[in-house]
PDB file of C-alpha atoms in Angstrom:
ATOM      1  CA  UNK A   1      89.897 -37.973-114.827  1.00 97.00           C
ATOM      2  CA  UNK A   2      86.148 -38.817-114.592  1.00 98.00           C
ATOM      3  CA  UNK A   3      83.945 -39.462-111.627  1.00 98.00           C
ATOM      4  CA  UNK A   4      80.208 -39.937-110.675  1.00 98.00           C
ATOM      5  CA  UNK A   5      78.677 -38.065-107.764  1.00 98.00           C
ATOM      6  CA  UNK A   6      75.916 -39.716-107.003  1.00 98.00           C
ATOM      7  CA  UNK A   7      72.611 -38.455-105.135  1.00 98.00           C
ATOM      8  CA  UNK A   8      71.387 -40.422-102.072  1.00 98.00           C
ATOM      9  CA  UNK A   9      67.868 -40.837-100.940  1.00 98.00           C
ATOM     10  CA  UNK A  10      66.458 -40.238 -96.826  1.00 97.00           C
ATOM     11  CA  UNK A  11      64.838 -43.395 -95.600  1.00 97.00           C
ATOM     12  CA  UNK A  12      63.016 -41.390 -92.559  1.00 97.00           C
ATOM     13  CA  UNK A  13      63.926 -38.102 -91.566  1.00 96.00           C
ATOM     14  CA  UNK A  14      63.457 -37.217 -88.349  1.00 95.00           C
ATOM     15  CA  UNK A  15      64.112 -33.783 -86.748  1.00 93.00           C
ATOM     16  CA  UNK A  16      64.615 -34.348 -83.516  1.00 92.00           C
ATOM     17  CA  UNK A  17      65.047 -30.615 -81.844  1.00 89.00           C
ATOM     18  CA  UNK A  18      66.850 -27.085 -82.665  1.00 87.00           C
ATOM     19  CA  UNK A  19      70.751 -26.731 -81.389  1.00 88.00           C
ATOM     20  CA  UNK A  20      72.310 -23.457 -79.771  1.00 86.00           C
ATOM     21  CA  UNK A  21      74.446 -23.167 -82.942  1.00 86.00           C
ATOM     22  CA  UNK A  22      70.922 -23.111 -85.075  1.00 79.00           C
ATOM     23  CA  UNK A  23      71.178 -26.393 -86.958  1.00 83.00           C
ATOM     24  CA  UNK A  24      69.043 -29.164 -85.796  1.00 86.00           C
ATOM     25  CA  UNK A  25      69.756 -32.399 -84.526  1.00 91.00           C
ATOM     26  CA  UNK A  26      68.155 -35.497 -87.281  1.00 93.00           C
ATOM     27  CA  UNK A  27      68.265 -38.452 -86.911  1.00 94.00           C
ATOM     28  CA  UNK A  28      67.953 -40.525 -90.652  1.00 96.00           C
ATOM     29  CA  UNK A  29      69.222 -43.252 -93.092  1.00 96.00           C
ATOM     30  CA  UNK A  30      71.088 -42.220 -96.170  1.00 97.00           C
ATOM     31  CA  UNK A  31      71.123 -44.495 -98.924  1.00 97.00           C
ATOM     32  CA  UNK A  32      73.175 -43.677-102.111  1.00 97.00           C
ATOM     33  CA  UNK A  33      71.629 -44.426-105.759  1.00 98.00           C
ATOM     34  CA  UNK A  34      72.544 -44.409-108.567  1.00 97.00           C
ATOM     35  CA  UNK A  35      71.419 -41.121-110.028  1.00 98.00           C
ATOM     36  CA  UNK A  36      74.867 -38.973-110.867  1.00 98.00           C
ATOM     37  CA  UNK A  37      76.355 -36.191-112.260  1.00 98.00           C
ATOM     38  CA  UNK A  38      79.713 -36.347-114.045  1.00 98.00           C
ATOM     39  CA  UNK A  39      82.790 -35.003-112.558  1.00 98.00           C
ATOM     40  CA  UNK A  40      85.751 -34.213-114.852  1.00 98.00           C
ATOM     41  CA  UNK A  41      89.092 -33.141-112.905  1.00 98.00           C
ATOM     42  CA  UNK A  42      92.522 -32.609-114.405  1.00 98.00           C
ATOM     43  CA  UNK A  43      95.531 -30.926-113.500  1.00 97.00           C
ATOM     44  CA  UNK A  44      96.515 -28.368-115.830  1.00 95.00           C
ATOM     45  CA  UNK A  45     100.118 -27.422-116.148  1.00 92.00           C
ATOM     46  CA  UNK A  46      99.852 -24.297-118.019  1.00 91.00           C
ATOM     47  CA  UNK A  47      98.060 -22.843-115.128  1.00 93.00           C
ATOM     48  CA  UNK A  48      99.156 -20.839-112.017  1.00 96.00           C
ATOM     49  CA  UNK A  49      99.770 -23.525-109.047  1.00 97.00           C
ATOM     50  CA  UNK A  50      96.852 -23.391-106.483  1.00 97.00           C
ATOM     51  CA  UNK A  51      94.437 -22.063-109.088  1.00 97.00           C
ATOM     52  CA  UNK A  52      91.107 -23.413-110.302  1.00 98.00           C
ATOM     53  CA  UNK A  53      89.743 -23.120-113.324  1.00 97.00           C
ATOM     54  CA  UNK A  54      85.803 -24.413-113.438  1.00 98.00           C
ATOM     55  CA  UNK A  55      82.647 -25.022-115.579  1.00 97.00           C
ATOM     56  CA  UNK A  56      79.036 -26.443-114.974  1.00 97.00           C
ATOM     57  CA  UNK A  57      76.914 -28.056-117.731  1.00 97.00           C
ATOM     58  CA  UNK A  58      73.685 -29.505-117.537  1.00 97.00           C
ATOM     59  CA  UNK A  59      70.913 -28.486-115.066  1.00 95.00           C
ATOM     60  CA  UNK A  60      71.853 -24.508-114.678  1.00 91.00           C
ATOM     61  CA  UNK A  61      72.980 -24.195-110.676  1.00 91.00           C
ATOM     62  CA  UNK A  62      72.019 -20.997-109.199  1.00 87.00           C
ATOM     63  CA  UNK A  63      74.496 -18.453-107.647  1.00 89.00           C
ATOM     64  CA  UNK A  64      77.944 -17.340-108.196  1.00 93.00           C
ATOM     65  CA  UNK A  65      80.721 -20.219-108.644  1.00 93.00           C
ATOM     66  CA  UNK A  66      82.545 -19.048-105.799  1.00 95.00           C
ATOM     67  CA  UNK A  67      79.192 -20.626-103.769  1.00 96.00           C
ATOM     68  CA  UNK A  68      79.301 -24.106-105.696  1.00 97.00           C
ATOM     69  CA  UNK A  69      80.900 -27.138-103.261  1.00 98.00           C
ATOM     70  CA  UNK A  70      83.569 -28.444-105.902  1.00 98.00           C
ATOM     71  CA  UNK A  71      85.036 -24.957-105.668  1.00 98.00           C
ATOM     72  CA  UNK A  72      84.357 -24.517-102.047  1.00 98.00           C
ATOM     73  CA  UNK A  73      86.336 -27.809-101.786  1.00 98.00           C
ATOM     74  CA  UNK A  74      89.170 -26.702-103.816  1.00 98.00           C
ATOM     75  CA  UNK A  75      89.770 -23.805-101.854  1.00 98.00           C
ATOM     76  CA  UNK A  76      90.004 -25.863 -98.516  1.00 98.00           C
ATOM     77  CA  UNK A  77      92.284 -28.383 -99.546  1.00 98.00           C
ATOM     78  CA  UNK A  78      94.119 -25.224-101.567  1.00 98.00           C
ATOM     79  CA  UNK A  79      94.578 -23.923 -98.087  1.00 97.00           C
ATOM     80  CA  UNK A  80      96.550 -26.716 -96.362  1.00 98.00           C
ATOM     81  CA  UNK A  81      98.459 -28.152 -99.248  1.00 98.00           C
ATOM     82  CA  UNK A  82     100.533 -26.876-102.090  1.00 97.00           C
ATOM     83  CA  UNK A  83      98.146 -27.673-105.205  1.00 98.00           C
ATOM     84  CA  UNK A  84      98.999 -27.622-108.966  1.00 98.00           C
ATOM     85  CA  UNK A  85      96.289 -25.851-110.963  1.00 98.00           C
ATOM     86  CA  UNK A  86      93.232 -27.907-111.456  1.00 98.00           C
ATOM     87  CA  UNK A  87      90.406 -27.705-114.186  1.00 98.00           C
ATOM     88  CA  UNK A  88      87.007 -28.960-113.422  1.00 98.00           C
ATOM     89  CA  UNK A  89      83.988 -29.366-115.858  1.00 98.00           C
ATOM     90  CA  UNK A  90      80.879 -30.721-113.526  1.00 98.00           C
ATOM     91  CA  UNK A  91      77.921 -32.024-115.924  1.00 98.00           C
ATOM     92  CA  UNK A  92      74.720 -31.248-113.518  1.00 98.00           C
ATOM     93  CA  UNK A  93      72.023 -33.999-114.022  1.00 98.00           C
ATOM     94  CA  UNK A  94      71.137 -34.268-110.639  1.00 98.00           C
ATOM     95  CA  UNK A  95      68.092 -31.893-109.938  1.00 96.00           C
ATOM     96  CA  UNK A  96      68.706 -29.020-107.392  1.00 92.00           C
ATOM     97  CA  UNK A  97      66.451 -28.640-104.569  1.00 87.00           C
ATOM     98  CA  UNK A  98      65.426 -31.759-104.473  1.00 94.00           C
ATOM     99  CA  UNK A  99      66.361 -33.593-101.014  1.00 94.00           C
ATOM    100  CA  UNK A 100      68.733 -35.572-103.119  1.00 97.00           C
ATOM    101  CA  UNK A 101      72.372 -34.098-101.929  1.00 96.00           C
ATOM    102  CA  UNK A 102      73.699 -33.902-105.200  1.00 97.00           C
ATOM    103  CA  UNK A 103      75.453 -30.576-104.599  1.00 96.00           C
ATOM    104  CA  UNK A 104      77.123 -32.576-100.982  1.00 97.00           C
ATOM    105  CA  UNK A 105      78.256 -35.509-103.457  1.00 98.00           C
ATOM    106  CA  UNK A 106      79.762 -33.347-106.002  1.00 98.00           C
ATOM    107  CA  UNK A 107      81.657 -31.439-102.995  1.00 98.00           C
ATOM    108  CA  UNK A 108      82.907 -34.595-101.224  1.00 98.00           C
ATOM    109  CA  UNK A 109      84.018 -36.321-104.873  1.00 98.00           C
ATOM    110  CA  UNK A 110      85.858 -33.006-105.601  1.00 98.00           C
ATOM    111  CA  UNK A 111      87.848 -33.611-102.381  1.00 98.00           C
ATOM    112  CA  UNK A 112      88.405 -37.304-103.654  1.00 98.00           C
ATOM    113  CA  UNK A 113      89.617 -36.462-106.679  1.00 98.00           C
ATOM    114  CA  UNK A 114      92.288 -33.838-105.635  1.00 98.00           C
ATOM    115  CA  UNK A 115      93.217 -36.344-102.962  1.00 98.00           C
ATOM    116  CA  UNK A 116      93.576 -39.149-105.430  1.00 98.00           C
ATOM    117  CA  UNK A 117      95.309 -36.672-108.239  1.00 97.00           C
ATOM    118  CA  UNK A 118      97.399 -34.833-106.150  1.00 98.00           C
ATOM    119  CA  UNK A 119      98.488 -37.508-104.022  1.00 98.00           C
ATOM    120  CA  UNK A 120      97.402 -36.370-100.509  1.00 98.00           C
ATOM    121  CA  UNK A 121      97.732 -39.597 -98.984  1.00 97.00           C
ATOM    122  CA  UNK A 122      94.073 -38.352 -97.095  1.00 98.00           C
ATOM    123  CA  UNK A 123      92.189 -40.983 -95.049  1.00 98.00           C
ATOM    124  CA  UNK A 124      88.354 -41.043 -95.027  1.00 97.00           C
ATOM    125  CA  UNK A 125      88.569 -39.944 -91.759  1.00 97.00           C
ATOM    126  CA  UNK A 126      90.340 -37.084 -93.041  1.00 98.00           C
ATOM    127  CA  UNK A 127      87.838 -36.732 -95.980  1.00 98.00           C
ATOM    128  CA  UNK A 128      85.157 -36.586 -93.561  1.00 96.00           C
ATOM    129  CA  UNK A 129      86.165 -33.643 -91.858  1.00 96.00           C
ATOM    130  CA  UNK A 130      87.253 -31.698 -94.772  1.00 98.00           C
ATOM    131  CA  UNK A 131      83.684 -33.001 -95.845  1.00 97.00           C
ATOM    132  CA  UNK A 132      81.673 -31.815 -92.620  1.00 94.00           C
ATOM    133  CA  UNK A 133      83.200 -28.116 -92.945  1.00 96.00           C
ATOM    134  CA  UNK A 134      81.405 -28.080 -96.779  1.00 96.00           C
ATOM    135  CA  UNK A 135      78.245 -28.538 -95.083  1.00 92.00           C
ATOM    136  CA  UNK A 136      76.020 -31.165 -92.712  1.00 89.00           C
ATOM    137  CA  UNK A 137      75.361 -34.151 -95.992  1.00 92.00           C
ATOM    138  CA  UNK A 138      79.212 -33.579 -96.949  1.00 96.00           C
ATOM    139  CA  UNK A 139      80.762 -36.265 -95.018  1.00 96.00           C
ATOM    140  CA  UNK A 140      77.979 -39.234 -95.923  1.00 97.00           C
ATOM    141  CA  UNK A 141      79.502 -38.865 -99.433  1.00 98.00           C
ATOM    142  CA  UNK A 142      83.084 -39.579 -98.505  1.00 98.00           C
ATOM    143  CA  UNK A 143      82.510 -43.591 -97.981  1.00 97.00           C
ATOM    144  CA  UNK A 144      79.766 -43.204 -99.619  1.00 97.00           C
ATOM    145  CA  UNK A 145      77.544 -46.726 -98.224  1.00 97.00           C
ATOM    146  CA  UNK A 146      74.626 -46.785 -96.133  1.00 96.00           C
ATOM    147  CA  UNK A 147      74.834 -44.805 -93.121  1.00 97.00           C
ATOM    148  CA  UNK A 148      72.668 -43.945 -89.960  1.00 96.00           C
ATOM    149  CA  UNK A 149      72.745 -40.496 -89.627  1.00 95.00           C
ATOM    150  CA  UNK A 150      72.488 -38.492 -86.587  1.00 94.00           C
ATOM    151  CA  UNK A 151      73.534 -35.031 -84.970  1.00 91.00           C
ATOM    152  CA  UNK A 152      73.244 -32.507 -87.999  1.00 87.00           C
ATOM    153  CA  UNK A 153      73.797 -35.074 -90.189  1.00 87.00           C
ATOM    154  CA  UNK A 154      77.854 -35.396 -90.040  1.00 86.00           C
ATOM    155  CA  UNK A 155      77.622 -38.364 -87.242  1.00 93.00           C
ATOM    156  CA  UNK A 156      77.466 -41.437 -89.386  1.00 95.00           C
ATOM    157  CA  UNK A 157      77.258 -45.056 -88.117  1.00 96.00           C
ATOM    158  CA  UNK A 158      77.019 -48.056 -90.804  1.00 95.00           C
ATOM    159  CA  UNK A 159      74.013 -49.490 -91.637  1.00 93.00           C
ATOM    160  CA  UNK A 160      72.628 -52.872 -92.764  1.00 89.00           C
ATOM    161  CA  UNK A 161      69.582 -51.594 -94.909  1.00 87.00           C
ATOM    162  CA  UNK A 162      67.030 -54.197 -96.329  1.00 87.00           C
ATOM    163  CA  UNK A 163      65.535 -51.644 -99.058  1.00 92.00           C
ATOM    164  CA  UNK A 164      69.066 -51.807-101.186  1.00 92.00           C
ATOM    165  CA  UNK A 165      67.709 -55.582-102.633  1.00 94.00           C
ATOM    166  CA  UNK A 166      65.017 -53.272-103.908  1.00 96.00           C
ATOM    167  CA  UNK A 167      64.292 -51.383-107.365  1.00 97.00           C
ATOM    168  CA  UNK A 168      64.071 -47.560-106.941  1.00 98.00           C
ATOM    169  CA  UNK A 169      61.800 -45.010-108.666  1.00 98.00           C
ATOM    170  CA  UNK A 170      62.735 -41.397-108.327  1.00 98.00           C
ATOM    171  CA  UNK A 171      60.925 -38.422-109.034  1.00 98.00           C
ATOM    172  CA  UNK A 172      61.482 -34.679-109.298  1.00 98.00           C
ATOM    173  CA  UNK A 173      58.607 -33.090-109.963  1.00 96.00           C
ATOM    174  CA  UNK A 174      59.908 -29.649-111.315  1.00 92.00           C
ATOM    175  CA  UNK A 175      60.319 -27.285-108.410  1.00 90.00           C
ATOM    176  CA  UNK A 176      62.535 -27.106-105.779  1.00 83.00           C
ATOM    177  CA  UNK A 177      61.766 -26.648-102.216  1.00 81.00           C
ATOM    178  CA  UNK A 178      64.140 -24.246-100.184  1.00 79.00           C
ATOM    179  CA  UNK A 179      65.869 -26.420 -96.995  1.00 76.00           C
ATOM    180  CA  UNK A 180      64.770 -22.689 -95.275  1.00 76.00           C
ATOM    181  CA  UNK A 181      61.723 -21.902 -95.901  1.00 79.00           C
ATOM    182  CA  UNK A 182      60.196 -26.640 -95.103  1.00 80.00           C
ATOM    183  CA  UNK A 183      62.249 -25.911 -91.917  1.00 79.00           C
ATOM    184  CA  UNK A 184      60.280 -22.910 -90.679  1.00 77.00           C
ATOM    185  CA  UNK A 185      57.143 -25.193 -91.820  1.00 78.00           C
ATOM    186  CA  UNK A 186      58.544 -27.652 -89.384  1.00 83.00           C
ATOM    187  CA  UNK A 187      57.978 -28.517 -85.877  1.00 84.00           C
ATOM    188  CA  UNK A 188      60.366 -30.266 -83.945  1.00 86.00           C
ATOM    189  CA  UNK A 189      59.536 -34.252 -82.802  1.00 90.00           C
ATOM    190  CA  UNK A 190      61.757 -35.659 -80.059  1.00 89.00           C
ATOM    191  CA  UNK A 191      60.815 -39.012 -80.292  1.00 87.00           C
ATOM    192  CA  UNK A 192      63.040 -40.702 -82.529  1.00 78.00           C
ATOM    193  CA  UNK A 193      62.718 -43.298 -85.148  1.00 87.00           C
ATOM    194  CA  UNK A 194      62.892 -47.163 -84.481  1.00 88.00           C
ATOM    195  CA  UNK A 195      64.787 -48.568 -87.254  1.00 85.00           C
ATOM    196  CA  UNK A 196      63.624 -51.801 -86.195  1.00 83.00           C
ATOM    197  CA  UNK A 197      60.038 -50.824 -86.742  1.00 83.00           C
ATOM    198  CA  UNK A 198      59.482 -49.968 -90.742  1.00 80.00           C
ATOM    199  CA  UNK A 199      56.086 -48.936 -90.281  1.00 80.00           C
ATOM    200  CA  UNK A 200      57.806 -45.833 -88.261  1.00 85.00           C
ATOM    201  CA  UNK A 201      59.711 -44.867 -90.455  1.00 94.00           C
ATOM    202  CA  UNK A 202      58.380 -40.992 -91.583  1.00 95.00           C
ATOM    203  CA  UNK A 203      59.902 -37.870 -93.237  1.00 96.00           C
ATOM    204  CA  UNK A 204      58.965 -35.299 -90.644  1.00 95.00           C
ATOM    205  CA  UNK A 205      58.903 -32.708 -93.867  1.00 94.00           C
ATOM    206  CA  UNK A 206      56.695 -34.436 -96.207  1.00 96.00           C
ATOM    207  CA  UNK A 207      53.327 -33.450 -94.951  1.00 94.00           C
ATOM    208  CA  UNK A 208      54.082 -29.674 -94.416  1.00 92.00           C
ATOM    209  CA  UNK A 209      55.972 -30.096 -97.667  1.00 94.00           C
ATOM    210  CA  UNK A 210      52.826 -31.512 -99.501  1.00 94.00           C
ATOM    211  CA  UNK A 211      50.065 -29.429 -98.210  1.00 92.00           C
ATOM    212  CA  UNK A 212      52.642 -26.000 -99.507  1.00 91.00           C
ATOM    213  CA  UNK A 213      53.642 -27.740-102.455  1.00 93.00           C
ATOM    214  CA  UNK A 214      50.394 -29.882-104.215  1.00 95.00           C
ATOM    215  CA  UNK A 215      52.738 -31.124-106.432  1.00 97.00           C
ATOM    216  CA  UNK A 216      54.584 -33.396-104.600  1.00 97.00           C
ATOM    217  CA  UNK A 217      51.890 -34.679-103.380  1.00 97.00           C
ATOM    218  CA  UNK A 218      50.936 -35.357-107.199  1.00 98.00           C
ATOM    219  CA  UNK A 219      54.132 -37.374-107.967  1.00 98.00           C
ATOM    220  CA  UNK A 220      53.969 -39.522-104.524  1.00 98.00           C
ATOM    221  CA  UNK A 221      50.093 -40.240-105.287  1.00 98.00           C
ATOM    222  CA  UNK A 222      51.906 -41.187-108.714  1.00 98.00           C
ATOM    223  CA  UNK A 223      54.237 -43.854-107.030  1.00 98.00           C
ATOM    224  CA  UNK A 224      51.451 -45.306-105.088  1.00 98.00           C
ATOM    225  CA  UNK A 225      49.282 -45.867-108.055  1.00 98.00           C
ATOM    226  CA  UNK A 226      52.083 -47.639-110.360  1.00 97.00           C
ATOM    227  CA  UNK A 227      52.626 -50.160-107.397  1.00 97.00           C
ATOM    228  CA  UNK A 228      55.169 -48.561-104.931  1.00 97.00           C
ATOM    229  CA  UNK A 229      55.324 -50.755-102.333  1.00 95.00           C
ATOM    230  CA  UNK A 230      57.059 -48.192-100.194  1.00 96.00           C
ATOM    231  CA  UNK A 231      57.109 -44.335-101.301  1.00 97.00           C
ATOM    232  CA  UNK A 232      58.388 -41.221 -98.934  1.00 98.00           C
ATOM    233  CA  UNK A 233      59.308 -37.592-100.074  1.00 98.00           C
ATOM    234  CA  UNK A 234      63.338 -37.227 -99.403  1.00 97.00           C
ATOM    235  CA  UNK A 235      65.168 -34.761 -97.687  1.00 94.00           C
ATOM    236  CA  UNK A 236      63.326 -31.692 -97.356  1.00 93.00           C
ATOM    237  CA  UNK A 237      62.046 -31.968-100.854  1.00 92.00           C
ATOM    238  CA  UNK A 238      60.780 -31.762-103.324  1.00 95.00           C
ATOM    239  CA  UNK A 239      61.867 -35.048-104.840  1.00 98.00           C
ATOM    240  CA  UNK A 240      59.663 -38.631-103.799  1.00 98.00           C
ATOM    241  CA  UNK A 241      60.728 -41.811-104.553  1.00 98.00           C
ATOM    242  CA  UNK A 242      59.315 -45.672-104.677  1.00 98.00           C
ATOM    243  CA  UNK A 243      60.354 -48.766-103.867  1.00 97.00           C
ATOM    244  CA  UNK A 244      59.578 -52.202-105.916  1.00 97.00           C
ATOM    245  CA  UNK A 245      60.336 -55.629-105.937  1.00 96.00           C
ATOM    246  CA  UNK A 246      63.189 -56.272-108.578  1.00 96.00           C
ATOM    247  CA  UNK A 247      61.411 -57.137-111.986  1.00 96.00           C
ATOM    248  CA  UNK A 248      57.611 -56.261-110.954  1.00 97.00           C
ATOM    249  CA  UNK A 249      57.374 -53.237-113.419  1.00 97.00           C
ATOM    250  CA  UNK A 250      58.569 -51.874-116.117  1.00 97.00           C
ATOM    251  CA  UNK A 251      61.066 -49.066-115.309  1.00 97.00           C
ATOM    252  CA  UNK A 252      61.492 -47.383-118.501  1.00 97.00           C
ATOM    253  CA  UNK A 253      57.943 -47.135-119.088  1.00 98.00           C
ATOM    254  CA  UNK A 254      57.332 -45.658-115.967  1.00 98.00           C
ATOM    255  CA  UNK A 255      59.946 -43.297-116.583  1.00 98.00           C
ATOM    256  CA  UNK A 256      58.555 -41.788-119.839  1.00 98.00           C
ATOM    257  CA  UNK A 257      55.093 -41.579-117.825  1.00 98.00           C
ATOM    258  CA  UNK A 258      56.730 -39.480-115.368  1.00 98.00           C
ATOM    259  CA  UNK A 259      58.643 -37.592-117.955  1.00 98.00           C
ATOM    260  CA  UNK A 260      55.455 -37.103-120.034  1.00 98.00           C
ATOM    261  CA  UNK A 261      53.775 -34.972-116.609  1.00 97.00           C
ATOM    262  CA  UNK A 262      57.005 -32.487-116.903  1.00 97.00           C
ATOM    263  CA  UNK A 263      58.929 -34.389-114.239  1.00 98.00           C
ATOM    264  CA  UNK A 264      62.071 -35.363-114.073  1.00 97.00           C
ATOM    265  CA  UNK A 265      62.530 -39.237-113.303  1.00 98.00           C
ATOM    266  CA  UNK A 266      65.370 -41.985-112.419  1.00 98.00           C
ATOM    267  CA  UNK A 267      64.883 -45.908-112.291  1.00 98.00           C
ATOM    268  CA  UNK A 268      67.412 -48.602-110.942  1.00 97.00           C
ATOM    269  CA  UNK A 269      68.929 -50.414-108.565  1.00 93.00           C
ATOM    270  CA  UNK A 270      70.590 -49.074-105.425  1.00 95.00           C
ATOM    271  CA  UNK A 271      74.515 -48.752-105.291  1.00 92.00           C
TER     272      UNK A 271
END
């Protein structure tokens, strides 16, 4: 079966403080968007039960395959359930090191795929528990609906978000940002974001990342220059996005202009 693990944007991101476990408490809104990978998962009757044959196409993913969250998701469920042999192929479209949550989405969709293919009958709440073991952003992609996110990213509350009535242009300016390095430059801010006051919806990572990686600021300026009514970096970077009234701009033309600069870009409606 074929699945489409989608990405997300952070609408605001506040790092409140560092926790004793080494993680940080944060507050953000995660909104799903249509920029997606493609994940094909099938039962392989000829393979050893519990095994996984996994391959990646498209954008290169650094590191050994055992570190991929698709593989880790399979391992988590194989420890608790008797699974048949499986084969998974991931077509990677979402840029890595971008703050778009592509890897987290891949892992969570693999959990959902195995649950469906192997009739595990896991609830969303059970899947979120498994997803939290994969990474902080992963539980969000189980329900995959707008959410107010707190804790280290695993505490989710439903969120009605007006920005979903907009169109979005996302730009990845051709360079990744290390999350660890981004955190190293950041000073926690205990003042929480107030989502009732749009003017306060900022990303704590944006200024320090732009200072160190000027092309991120270039991409933000591009969005503003072409009419983005709200622009912001997502996650710890390096992708940025702009919001536009539906029908107010020629999306394919803006994507073409962004691509001509050596960037990757996505234009569309929110999911």
